[in-house]
């Protein structure tokens, strides 16, 4: 895999459906190397760090091939681990000027992938994203989104996901809670 572009952006306030909304969805490509820090790329900031960013969501990318939770990649001099899908939020509608864009992305299963930073370094457009560790569980990152959005009754997948040692603790908790609700007969 090759990095096609590295884009960054900072929060800005835009008007959307009669309200002011802070968003960092307007990213722009960067020329040359970009420093990869533990929680972000240099020059990039999240408008809502309660939902975006953090250890398990330091870098967001689209991948052209299947990637598994816990797969580790070298990109430039940085080392990254695939952690979870990037589910589209309403701000995607802001970016494209279409409030239906979230549903369009979800229906098309156009999930992005979040990575945590294992080793800080630099990367840039054109660098090879080389898989240096393939997770033995081989659970596709997109299975998290599939079970969360579409296949809410897939108990076997939820059990497998919640048992994965590298899964973001918030996702583990979500799937454990959903399984407990199913067992108690109070949820789907």
Tab-separated table of C-alpha atoms in Angstrom:
chain	number	residue	atom	x	y	z
A	1	UNK	CA	0.000	0.000	0.000
A	2	UNK	CA	1.167	3.502	-0.761
A	3	UNK	CA	0.179	6.734	0.973
A	4	UNK	CA	-1.679	8.746	-1.659
A	5	UNK	CA	-1.958	11.960	0.385
A	6	UNK	CA	-1.375	13.301	3.887
A	7	UNK	CA	-3.949	15.931	4.840
A	8	UNK	CA	-4.306	18.022	7.976
A	9	UNK	CA	-6.641	20.700	9.269
A	10	UNK	CA	-7.549	22.694	12.320
A	11	UNK	CA	-10.947	23.485	13.816
A	12	UNK	CA	-13.093	26.157	12.263
A	13	UNK	CA	-16.617	27.307	12.957
A	14	UNK	CA	-19.123	26.955	10.121
A	15	UNK	CA	-22.829	27.577	9.853
A	16	UNK	CA	-24.880	24.383	9.348
A	17	UNK	CA	-28.658	24.145	9.468
A	18	UNK	CA	-28.975	27.450	11.294
A	19	UNK	CA	-26.332	26.720	13.945
A	20	UNK	CA	-22.636	27.372	14.361
A	21	UNK	CA	-20.644	24.142	14.422
A	22	UNK	CA	-16.955	23.627	15.180
A	23	UNK	CA	-15.396	21.144	12.781
A	24	UNK	CA	-11.998	20.012	11.528
A	25	UNK	CA	-13.359	18.127	8.534
A	26	UNK	CA	-11.825	20.563	6.062
A	27	UNK	CA	-8.375	19.001	5.630
A	28	UNK	CA	-5.767	20.027	3.064
A	29	UNK	CA	-2.898	17.982	1.600
A	30	UNK	CA	0.599	18.629	2.941
A	31	UNK	CA	3.756	18.640	0.829
A	32	UNK	CA	6.767	16.897	2.332
A	33	UNK	CA	7.265	15.019	5.576
A	34	UNK	CA	4.788	15.382	8.437
A	35	UNK	CA	5.683	14.551	12.026
A	36	UNK	CA	3.614	11.748	13.528
A	37	UNK	CA	3.004	12.370	17.210
A	38	UNK	CA	1.467	10.058	19.809
A	39	UNK	CA	-1.976	11.650	19.443
A	40	UNK	CA	-1.931	13.306	16.031
A	41	UNK	CA	-0.112	14.511	12.942
A	42	UNK	CA	1.618	17.894	13.203
A	43	UNK	CA	-0.719	20.585	11.913
A	44	UNK	CA	-3.873	18.544	12.540
A	45	UNK	CA	-6.336	19.080	15.384
A	46	UNK	CA	-9.774	17.726	16.232
A	47	UNK	CA	-12.687	20.046	16.945
A	48	UNK	CA	-14.340	17.510	19.254
A	49	UNK	CA	-11.633	15.521	21.098
A	50	UNK	CA	-14.313	13.769	23.163
A	51	UNK	CA	-15.290	11.830	20.030
A	52	UNK	CA	-12.281	12.086	17.722
A	53	UNK	CA	-8.591	11.746	18.418
A	54	UNK	CA	-6.868	10.201	21.390
A	55	UNK	CA	-4.647	7.150	21.639
A	56	UNK	CA	-6.815	4.802	19.573
A	57	UNK	CA	-7.814	7.470	17.018
A	58	UNK	CA	-4.569	9.344	16.415
A	59	UNK	CA	-4.536	8.992	12.621
A	60	UNK	CA	-7.433	8.475	10.230
A	61	UNK	CA	-7.035	6.856	6.814
A	62	UNK	CA	-8.847	5.044	4.047
A	63	UNK	CA	-7.368	1.720	3.030
A	64	UNK	CA	-7.682	0.087	-0.354
A	65	UNK	CA	-7.246	-3.408	1.081
A	66	UNK	CA	-8.561	-5.316	4.161
A	67	UNK	CA	-6.825	-4.414	7.404
A	68	UNK	CA	-7.277	-6.187	10.733
A	69	UNK	CA	-7.545	-4.868	14.277
A	70	UNK	CA	-4.010	-5.084	15.677
A	71	UNK	CA	-2.192	-5.122	12.333
A	72	UNK	CA	0.970	-3.003	12.599
A	73	UNK	CA	2.435	-0.935	9.774
A	74	UNK	CA	5.596	1.011	9.119
A	75	UNK	CA	4.985	4.280	7.263
A	76	UNK	CA	8.052	6.426	6.713
A	77	UNK	CA	9.802	6.295	10.087
A	78	UNK	CA	6.549	5.943	12.071
A	79	UNK	CA	4.918	2.717	13.243
A	80	UNK	CA	1.106	2.553	13.350
A	81	UNK	CA	-1.412	-0.015	14.615
A	82	UNK	CA	-4.908	-0.412	13.136
A	83	UNK	CA	-7.466	0.013	15.901
A	84	UNK	CA	-11.021	0.668	14.732
A	85	UNK	CA	-13.234	2.011	11.950
A	86	UNK	CA	-13.989	5.679	11.487
A	87	UNK	CA	-17.762	5.858	11.388
A	88	UNK	CA	-19.149	8.837	9.467
A	89	UNK	CA	-20.723	11.598	11.562
A	90	UNK	CA	-23.037	14.446	10.601
A	91	UNK	CA	-20.039	16.679	9.864
A	92	UNK	CA	-19.482	14.679	6.689
A	93	UNK	CA	-22.716	16.302	5.525
A	94	UNK	CA	-21.183	19.697	6.281
A	95	UNK	CA	-18.085	18.857	4.239
A	96	UNK	CA	-20.121	17.788	1.202
A	97	UNK	CA	-23.042	20.173	1.714
A	98	UNK	CA	-25.440	17.220	1.861
A	99	UNK	CA	-27.064	16.025	5.103
A	100	UNK	CA	-27.658	12.593	3.519
A	101	UNK	CA	-23.928	11.988	3.066
A	102	UNK	CA	-23.615	10.094	6.372
A	103	UNK	CA	-26.288	7.622	5.278
A	104	UNK	CA	-24.712	7.369	1.819
A	105	UNK	CA	-21.289	6.547	3.299
A	106	UNK	CA	-22.761	4.077	5.802
A	107	UNK	CA	-24.873	2.286	3.201
A	108	UNK	CA	-21.844	2.049	0.899
A	109	UNK	CA	-19.796	0.848	3.903
A	110	UNK	CA	-17.233	3.573	3.263
A	111	UNK	CA	-15.582	3.348	6.646
A	112	UNK	CA	-12.238	4.866	7.342
A	113	UNK	CA	-9.663	3.294	9.647
A	114	UNK	CA	-8.157	4.759	12.785
A	115	UNK	CA	-4.583	4.016	13.802
A	116	UNK	CA	-2.772	4.457	17.092
A	117	UNK	CA	0.865	5.543	17.022
A	118	UNK	CA	3.212	2.794	18.200
A	119	UNK	CA	6.351	4.783	17.352
A	120	UNK	CA	6.511	8.462	16.521
A	121	UNK	CA	8.292	9.481	13.339
A	122	UNK	CA	7.566	11.110	9.995
A	123	UNK	CA	5.590	10.099	6.939
A	124	UNK	CA	4.633	11.698	3.661
A	125	UNK	CA	2.757	11.233	0.438
A	126	UNK	CA	4.327	8.433	-1.590
A	127	UNK	CA	5.623	6.476	1.414
A	128	UNK	CA	4.857	2.780	1.443
A	129	UNK	CA	2.554	1.587	4.210
A	130	UNK	CA	4.216	-1.747	4.941
A	131	UNK	CA	2.498	-4.309	7.147
A	132	UNK	CA	5.128	-5.510	9.641
A	133	UNK	CA	2.777	-7.545	11.855
A	134	UNK	CA	-0.424	-9.349	10.870
A	135	UNK	CA	-2.707	-9.837	13.878
A	136	UNK	CA	-3.328	-13.522	14.574
A	137	UNK	CA	-7.050	-12.950	15.288
A	138	UNK	CA	-7.518	-11.624	11.729
A	139	UNK	CA	-10.630	-9.598	12.587
A	140	UNK	CA	-11.206	-6.998	9.872
A	141	UNK	CA	-11.462	-3.466	11.262
A	142	UNK	CA	-14.654	-3.055	9.259
A	143	UNK	CA	-16.311	-5.901	11.206
A	144	UNK	CA	-16.671	-3.456	14.096
A	145	UNK	CA	-18.692	-1.074	11.925
A	146	UNK	CA	-20.633	-3.922	10.309
A	147	UNK	CA	-21.780	-5.267	13.681
A	148	UNK	CA	-22.372	-1.810	15.134
A	149	UNK	CA	-24.470	-0.504	12.235
A	150	UNK	CA	-25.909	-3.390	10.225
A	151	UNK	CA	-25.567	-6.822	11.818
A	152	UNK	CA	-26.539	-5.891	15.371
A	153	UNK	CA	-27.571	-9.463	16.178
A	154	UNK	CA	-24.244	-11.102	15.274
A	155	UNK	CA	-23.423	-12.364	18.783
A	156	UNK	CA	-20.507	-14.502	17.585
A	157	UNK	CA	-18.789	-11.458	16.047
A	158	UNK	CA	-19.475	-9.379	19.159
A	159	UNK	CA	-17.932	-12.095	21.360
A	160	UNK	CA	-14.893	-12.309	19.112
A	161	UNK	CA	-14.493	-8.525	19.034
A	162	UNK	CA	-14.938	-8.047	22.790
A	163	UNK	CA	-12.282	-10.709	23.460
A	164	UNK	CA	-9.688	-9.115	21.183
A	165	UNK	CA	-6.745	-7.899	23.313
A	166	UNK	CA	-5.963	-4.899	21.053
A	167	UNK	CA	-9.493	-3.520	20.680
A	168	UNK	CA	-10.127	0.001	21.990
A	169	UNK	CA	-11.575	-0.413	25.517
A	170	UNK	CA	-14.626	1.699	24.638
A	171	UNK	CA	-15.546	-0.735	21.825
A	172	UNK	CA	-14.954	-3.720	24.118
A	173	UNK	CA	-17.296	-2.198	26.665
A	174	UNK	CA	-19.911	-1.523	23.984
A	175	UNK	CA	-19.918	-5.120	22.748
A	176	UNK	CA	-19.828	-6.620	26.250
A	177	UNK	CA	-22.812	-4.460	27.215
A	178	UNK	CA	-24.706	-5.415	24.076
A	179	UNK	CA	-24.050	-9.128	24.713
A	180	UNK	CA	-25.197	-8.740	28.321
A	181	UNK	CA	-28.401	-7.039	27.150
A	182	UNK	CA	-29.040	-9.865	24.682
A	183	UNK	CA	-28.467	-12.474	27.403
A	184	UNK	CA	-30.874	-10.624	29.709
A	185	UNK	CA	-33.422	-10.383	26.900
A	186	UNK	CA	-33.430	-6.577	26.955
A	187	UNK	CA	-31.604	-5.760	23.751
A	188	UNK	CA	-30.890	-6.847	20.215
